[in-house]
Amino acid sequence: MIYKKQNFPEIKVIQVVLILFLCTACKNSNQKTIEAAGLKNVSEFPIGTAVNINRLINDDRLMALQVSNFNSITATNDMKMQSILPAENQFNWKKADTILSFANKHNQRVFGHNLIWHSSTPKWVEEKGAKDSLWLDTFMKEYIHKYVGRYKGKVAGWDVVNEAFESSGDAYRKTFWYNNLGKEYIANAFRYAHEADPDAVLFYNDFNIERDTTKLHALLKMVDEFKAKGVPISGIGFQMNIRMDIPDEIIAYSLKKAAETGLQIHLSEVDIIFNTHNDERLGGIENYSVLTDEMKQAQGEKYKNLIKMYKEIVPKKQQFGITLWDFTDRDTWIIGFFNMKDWPSIYDDKLQPKPAYFGFLEGLKD
Ligand code: 9MR
């Protein structure tokens, strides 16, 4: 039967709807295909994420995303001193062992976070160490020897000392460790870790060093001193918990200066927030309470630029990898820690990929 199209306007509408539907389906399936490729598969260096291991293995959807995107894994809390040695002589290896067997099963590199950090030093160590600094130095040595030795050849690298400088400026942080052992505790921690596993890549890890050049230069001075004295440091970890308004130029400058040391460079705890804070727990300042499409796109660009800067500025042989600190807006530490809304991750709170995900992917491919 032949009919004149203009007599059936509803057919036109159906056609338009069909085309629109096909386009959307096609776009979604393109995105799905790209996503299915997984970040790790388009990267020349390891792509990692920090996780809570119990949450990960008890959540099939989260685990599927983790396994398809990442080939490096870090514990958000499970490998800190407070978890490993909560009470004297009571080593608790269970979660660290679970992380290792998970990583082994899924071909992932394990990164150790962290050996010495004032914020995760158990109370009992502080009480005993404050009374006896000789005991404290011996304790640190034995703890590092035992821990790093146990995972020798299995944990690829360690954040040996975390956040030993003040949040801003060039001063060493006056922590329990500093107050009782002096700044030499930092160099000693590296020496002990190296004795226990000479092949592990040993990092000094800190925040704000991508934006606070005074802090960055203090750290670089410490690296120079270490090199002069033969202290076995092999990497610098930029936590890289950044904000949308941190200028890319400053980040680029900092990466360049750090790369000039010749050490491995790890972006170790990446996320990108919109709001701000004072670096303290519960110190969030919430300027944005709603996430718009425009903000999502801008965040995608920021992720893309960050990955590109890392690739372009850090020489290939120094690219230890990029690690996200949690990878969904559902699980991110930011909201609870700073007590504010935000959307720092590459997946949203329903575990769907955001423009941030595709920006990250593009940055890796470019
Ligand atoms: O994500 C971690 C959060 O769950 C903990 O409450 C907090 C305190 O132990 O540590 C968070 O991880 C931190 C990391 O160990 C060091 N850099 C900053 C991270 C976010 O605070």
XYZ file of C-alpha atoms and ligand atoms in Angstrom:
387
model
C 0.000 0.000 0.000
C 1.273 3.464 -0.863
C 0.466 6.351 1.383
C 1.396 9.971 1.490
C 3.592 10.729 4.492
C 2.035 14.107 5.137
C -1.248 12.371 5.882
C 0.328 10.660 8.870
C 2.018 13.339 11.034
C 2.172 10.934 13.975
C 4.589 8.782 11.940
C 6.985 11.719 11.847
C 6.758 12.044 15.592
C 7.395 8.327 15.997
C 10.402 8.616 13.676
C 11.879 11.498 15.653
C 11.311 9.692 18.943
C 12.896 6.553 17.500
C 15.943 8.450 16.240
C 16.332 10.203 19.575
C 16.003 6.883 21.371
C 18.576 5.248 19.104
C 20.990 8.154 19.548
C 20.705 7.993 23.321
C 21.025 4.214 23.320
C 24.021 4.523 21.041
C 25.639 7.193 23.236
C 24.996 5.136 26.360
C 26.378 2.039 24.771
C 29.448 3.963 23.588
C 29.969 5.185 27.119
C 29.429 1.665 28.444
C 31.958 0.291 25.951
C 34.490 2.940 26.887
C 33.821 2.326 30.551
C 34.082 -1.408 30.102
C 37.604 -0.818 28.781
C 38.522 0.198 32.339
C 40.948 2.938 33.344
C 43.818 0.522 33.935
C 43.591 -0.833 30.394
C 44.339 2.488 28.765
C 47.111 3.496 31.136
C 50.855 3.007 30.895
C 51.268 3.308 34.650
C 49.300 1.696 37.498
C 45.923 3.163 38.386
C 44.931 2.583 41.961
C 42.271 3.218 44.505
C 42.108 3.264 48.253
C 39.422 1.020 49.711
C 37.943 -0.282 52.895
C 38.505 -3.979 52.237
C 35.432 -5.269 54.090
C 33.174 -2.842 52.295
C 34.730 -3.823 48.980
C 34.389 -7.570 49.274
C 30.828 -7.323 50.555
C 29.554 -5.172 47.720
C 29.436 -6.931 44.341
C 28.811 -3.794 42.293
C 31.622 -1.878 43.951
C 33.941 -4.826 43.531
C 33.118 -5.195 39.826
C 33.982 -1.525 39.251
C 37.134 -1.784 41.332
C 38.353 -4.861 39.487
C 37.620 -3.523 36.006
C 39.250 -0.114 36.550
C 42.183 -0.523 38.906
C 45.417 -2.490 39.066
C 46.734 -1.060 42.301
C 45.119 -1.073 45.739
C 45.720 0.864 48.945
C 43.940 0.520 52.281
C 42.174 3.664 53.450
C 42.670 2.668 57.099
C 43.267 -1.061 57.395
C 47.058 -0.928 57.140
C 47.669 1.990 59.503
C 49.382 1.421 62.851
C 46.134 1.803 64.729
C 44.694 -1.155 62.797
C 47.838 -3.293 62.730
C 48.862 -2.886 66.374
C 45.911 -1.532 68.394
C 47.331 -2.878 71.665
C 50.799 -3.916 72.810
C 51.938 -7.185 71.200
C 48.559 -7.673 69.510
C 49.313 -7.632 65.831
C 46.221 -7.739 63.703
C 47.173 -8.845 60.202
C 43.752 -10.069 59.115
C 42.626 -7.156 56.960
C 46.059 -6.563 55.453
C 46.212 -10.260 54.540
C 42.742 -10.021 52.966
C 43.898 -7.068 50.872
C 46.928 -9.026 49.739
C 44.925 -12.060 48.719
C 42.329 -9.883 46.954
C 45.129 -8.119 45.075
C 46.786 -11.382 44.201
C 43.555 -12.826 42.838
C 42.874 -9.762 40.694
C 46.417 -8.994 39.595
C 46.683 -5.753 41.518
C 49.717 -4.097 43.049
C 49.496 -3.503 46.811
C 50.620 -0.131 48.107
C 51.276 0.182 51.841
C 49.723 3.164 53.590
C 51.309 3.954 55.995
C 54.096 3.145 58.460
C 54.461 6.290 60.588
C 51.677 8.853 60.856
C 50.866 10.925 63.947
C 47.127 10.581 63.277
C 47.141 6.804 63.445
C 49.520 6.235 66.324
C 47.785 4.102 68.961
C 47.268 5.613 72.406
C 49.336 2.933 74.110
C 52.371 3.823 71.947
C 51.966 7.510 72.768
C 51.738 6.818 76.488
C 54.771 4.558 76.592
C 56.831 6.551 74.074
C 56.325 9.856 75.876
C 58.012 8.377 78.949
C 60.900 6.693 77.168
C 62.305 7.876 73.852
C 64.872 5.053 73.667
C 62.027 2.565 73.879
C 60.184 4.541 71.200
C 63.047 4.400 68.705
C 63.475 0.656 69.285
C 59.725 0.171 68.974
C 59.655 2.048 65.657
C 62.537 -0.035 64.328
C 61.008 -3.345 65.368
C 57.532 -2.419 64.150
C 58.807 -1.416 60.707
C 61.105 -4.419 60.451
C 58.348 -6.825 61.383
C 55.647 -5.237 59.229
C 57.657 -4.501 56.084
C 59.493 -7.801 56.492
C 56.243 -9.752 56.653
C 55.148 -8.348 53.292
C 58.609 -8.232 51.700
C 58.307 -8.596 47.948
C 54.512 -8.445 48.209
C 53.875 -4.797 49.006
C 55.411 -2.798 46.172
C 55.862 0.485 47.983
C 55.140 2.215 51.279
C 54.209 5.630 52.538
C 56.959 5.413 55.128
C 56.211 8.741 56.796
C 52.983 10.605 56.268
C 52.354 14.327 56.823
C 55.499 15.232 58.780
C 55.185 18.907 57.787
C 52.587 21.354 59.057
C 49.488 21.761 56.859
C 50.998 24.944 55.443
C 54.422 26.594 55.502
C 57.882 25.107 55.958
C 57.884 23.832 59.535
C 58.094 20.245 60.629
C 54.859 19.236 62.324
C 55.289 19.018 66.068
C 53.898 15.538 66.365
C 54.344 12.963 69.082
C 57.135 11.414 66.975
C 58.909 14.737 66.405
C 58.587 15.785 70.033
C 60.089 12.565 71.335
C 62.648 11.627 68.684
C 63.412 14.891 66.873
C 63.208 15.197 63.099
C 65.646 12.277 62.749
C 62.676 9.922 63.196
C 61.818 10.543 59.538
C 65.198 9.476 58.157
C 65.314 6.526 60.557
C 61.912 5.268 59.433
C 63.228 5.165 55.858
C 66.396 3.347 56.958
C 64.421 0.711 58.868
C 62.003 0.155 55.979
C 64.875 -0.233 53.535
C 66.581 -2.746 55.814
C 63.416 -4.827 55.857
C 62.767 -4.738 52.100
C 65.513 -3.232 49.936
C 63.324 -3.500 46.821
C 60.276 -1.642 48.133
C 59.717 1.881 46.802
C 59.773 4.178 49.814
C 57.697 7.364 49.794
C 57.362 10.489 51.817
C 53.667 11.432 51.445
C 51.939 14.751 52.164
C 49.092 17.097 51.253
C 48.956 20.684 50.000
C 52.408 20.318 48.403
C 50.824 20.793 44.972
C 49.587 24.273 45.962
C 51.763 25.551 48.824
C 55.170 26.165 47.301
C 56.729 26.999 50.687
C 55.731 23.586 51.963
C 56.884 21.944 48.728
C 60.320 23.566 48.972
C 60.705 22.507 52.604
C 60.019 18.947 51.510
C 62.476 19.220 48.615
C 65.103 20.503 51.031
C 64.519 17.438 53.196
C 64.910 15.223 50.107
C 68.246 16.916 49.311
C 69.433 16.345 52.874
C 68.383 12.703 52.666
C 70.240 12.210 49.416
C 73.377 13.838 50.847
C 73.250 11.492 53.856
C 72.308 8.384 51.865
C 68.869 8.053 53.457
C 66.991 5.587 51.225
C 64.019 7.643 50.069
C 62.757 6.637 46.629
C 59.540 8.544 46.101
C 57.390 11.591 46.759
C 53.662 11.097 47.256
C 51.398 13.995 46.378
C 48.124 13.249 48.140
C 46.526 15.610 45.619
C 43.220 16.110 47.401
C 42.554 19.159 45.294
C 39.835 21.755 44.782
C 38.327 23.030 41.561
C 39.943 26.441 42.027
C 43.528 25.299 42.579
C 45.266 26.646 39.444
C 46.653 24.000 37.105
C 49.775 26.150 36.643
C 50.728 25.772 40.311
C 50.112 22.033 40.207
C 52.272 21.796 37.067
C 55.081 23.775 38.717
C 55.020 21.526 41.803
C 55.061 18.320 39.787
C 57.989 19.628 37.762
C 60.034 20.576 40.835
C 59.348 17.225 42.477
C 60.173 15.310 39.291
C 63.528 17.118 39.133
C 64.605 15.105 42.185
C 64.592 12.009 39.965
C 62.439 10.194 42.542
C 59.272 8.226 41.813
C 56.181 10.427 41.839
C 52.884 9.022 43.107
C 49.605 10.914 43.031
C 48.512 8.958 46.054
C 45.080 10.128 47.248
C 43.450 11.975 44.382
C 40.025 13.574 44.567
C 38.636 16.952 43.461
C 36.194 18.928 45.597
C 34.069 22.020 44.912
C 33.671 23.255 48.471
C 36.494 24.166 50.790
C 37.713 23.522 54.356
C 40.369 24.486 56.875
C 42.276 21.170 56.689
C 40.798 20.126 60.042
C 38.234 17.447 60.873
C 34.682 18.927 60.630
C 36.212 22.073 59.116
C 34.131 22.107 55.925
C 32.965 25.375 54.364
C 30.033 24.583 52.123
C 29.688 27.100 49.302
C 27.915 24.651 46.999
C 25.038 22.487 48.152
C 23.839 21.371 44.721
C 25.834 19.763 41.927
C 24.885 21.147 38.509
C 25.628 19.667 35.072
C 28.001 22.531 34.443
C 29.948 21.719 37.600
C 30.128 18.057 36.613
C 31.569 18.951 33.208
C 34.101 21.338 34.734
C 35.195 18.614 37.125
C 35.652 16.258 34.188
C 37.992 18.807 32.588
C 39.928 19.225 35.829
C 40.442 15.455 36.139
C 41.526 15.301 32.514
C 44.046 18.131 32.948
C 45.476 16.591 36.096
C 46.105 13.257 34.392
C 47.601 15.000 31.359
C 49.932 17.087 33.513
C 51.143 13.968 35.296
C 51.829 12.268 31.965
C 53.505 15.263 30.392
C 55.570 16.542 33.311
C 56.650 13.413 35.159
C 59.140 11.384 33.101
C 57.873 7.889 32.281
C 60.402 6.096 34.460
C 59.287 8.144 37.473
C 55.552 7.510 36.993
C 54.749 5.296 39.961
C 51.034 5.723 39.322
C 47.860 7.555 40.209
C 45.675 6.457 43.107
C 42.184 7.722 43.927
C 41.148 8.033 47.571
C 37.834 6.112 47.429
C 36.312 6.253 43.977
C 32.610 6.940 44.508
C 30.717 9.918 45.917
C 28.872 7.399 48.065
C 31.996 6.242 49.901
C 34.193 9.332 49.859
C 35.865 10.348 53.139
C 35.299 14.049 52.384
C 31.662 14.282 53.471
C 32.098 12.665 56.885
C 35.528 14.077 57.624
C 34.768 17.713 56.825
C 31.038 17.491 57.561
C 29.975 19.061 54.279
C 28.369 18.059 51.028
C 30.636 17.415 48.066
C 31.116 15.230 45.001
C 34.841 14.598 44.678
C 34.953 11.210 42.960
C 34.761 9.737 39.459
C 31.609 7.675 40.222
C 28.482 9.220 41.735
C 26.592 8.067 44.807
C 24.618 5.565 42.709
C 27.899 4.152 41.402
C 27.376 5.604 37.940
C 30.359 7.089 36.075
C 30.454 10.906 36.092
C 32.003 13.236 33.529
C 34.962 13.037 35.939
C 35.323 9.379 34.959
C 35.337 10.175 31.259
C 37.693 13.119 31.811
C 40.098 10.802 33.642
C 39.840 8.290 30.811
C 40.428 10.918 28.151
C 43.423 12.269 30.048
C 44.919 8.778 30.049
C 44.268 8.317 26.338
C 45.303 11.737 25.068
O 40.066 8.069 54.472
C 40.572 7.972 55.794
C 39.450 8.176 56.784
O 38.516 7.130 56.670
C 40.005 8.230 58.204
O 38.979 8.599 59.101
C 41.130 9.260 58.292
C 41.795 9.249 59.665
O 42.495 8.037 59.872
O 42.112 8.964 57.321
C 41.619 9.031 56.018
O 42.694 8.875 55.112
C 43.656 9.902 55.146
C 44.969 9.327 54.760
O 45.280 8.246 55.600
C 46.072 10.370 54.807
N 45.752 11.505 54.020
C 44.444 12.091 54.235
C 43.363 11.021 54.126
C 42.021 11.629 54.312
O 41.921 12.185 55.614
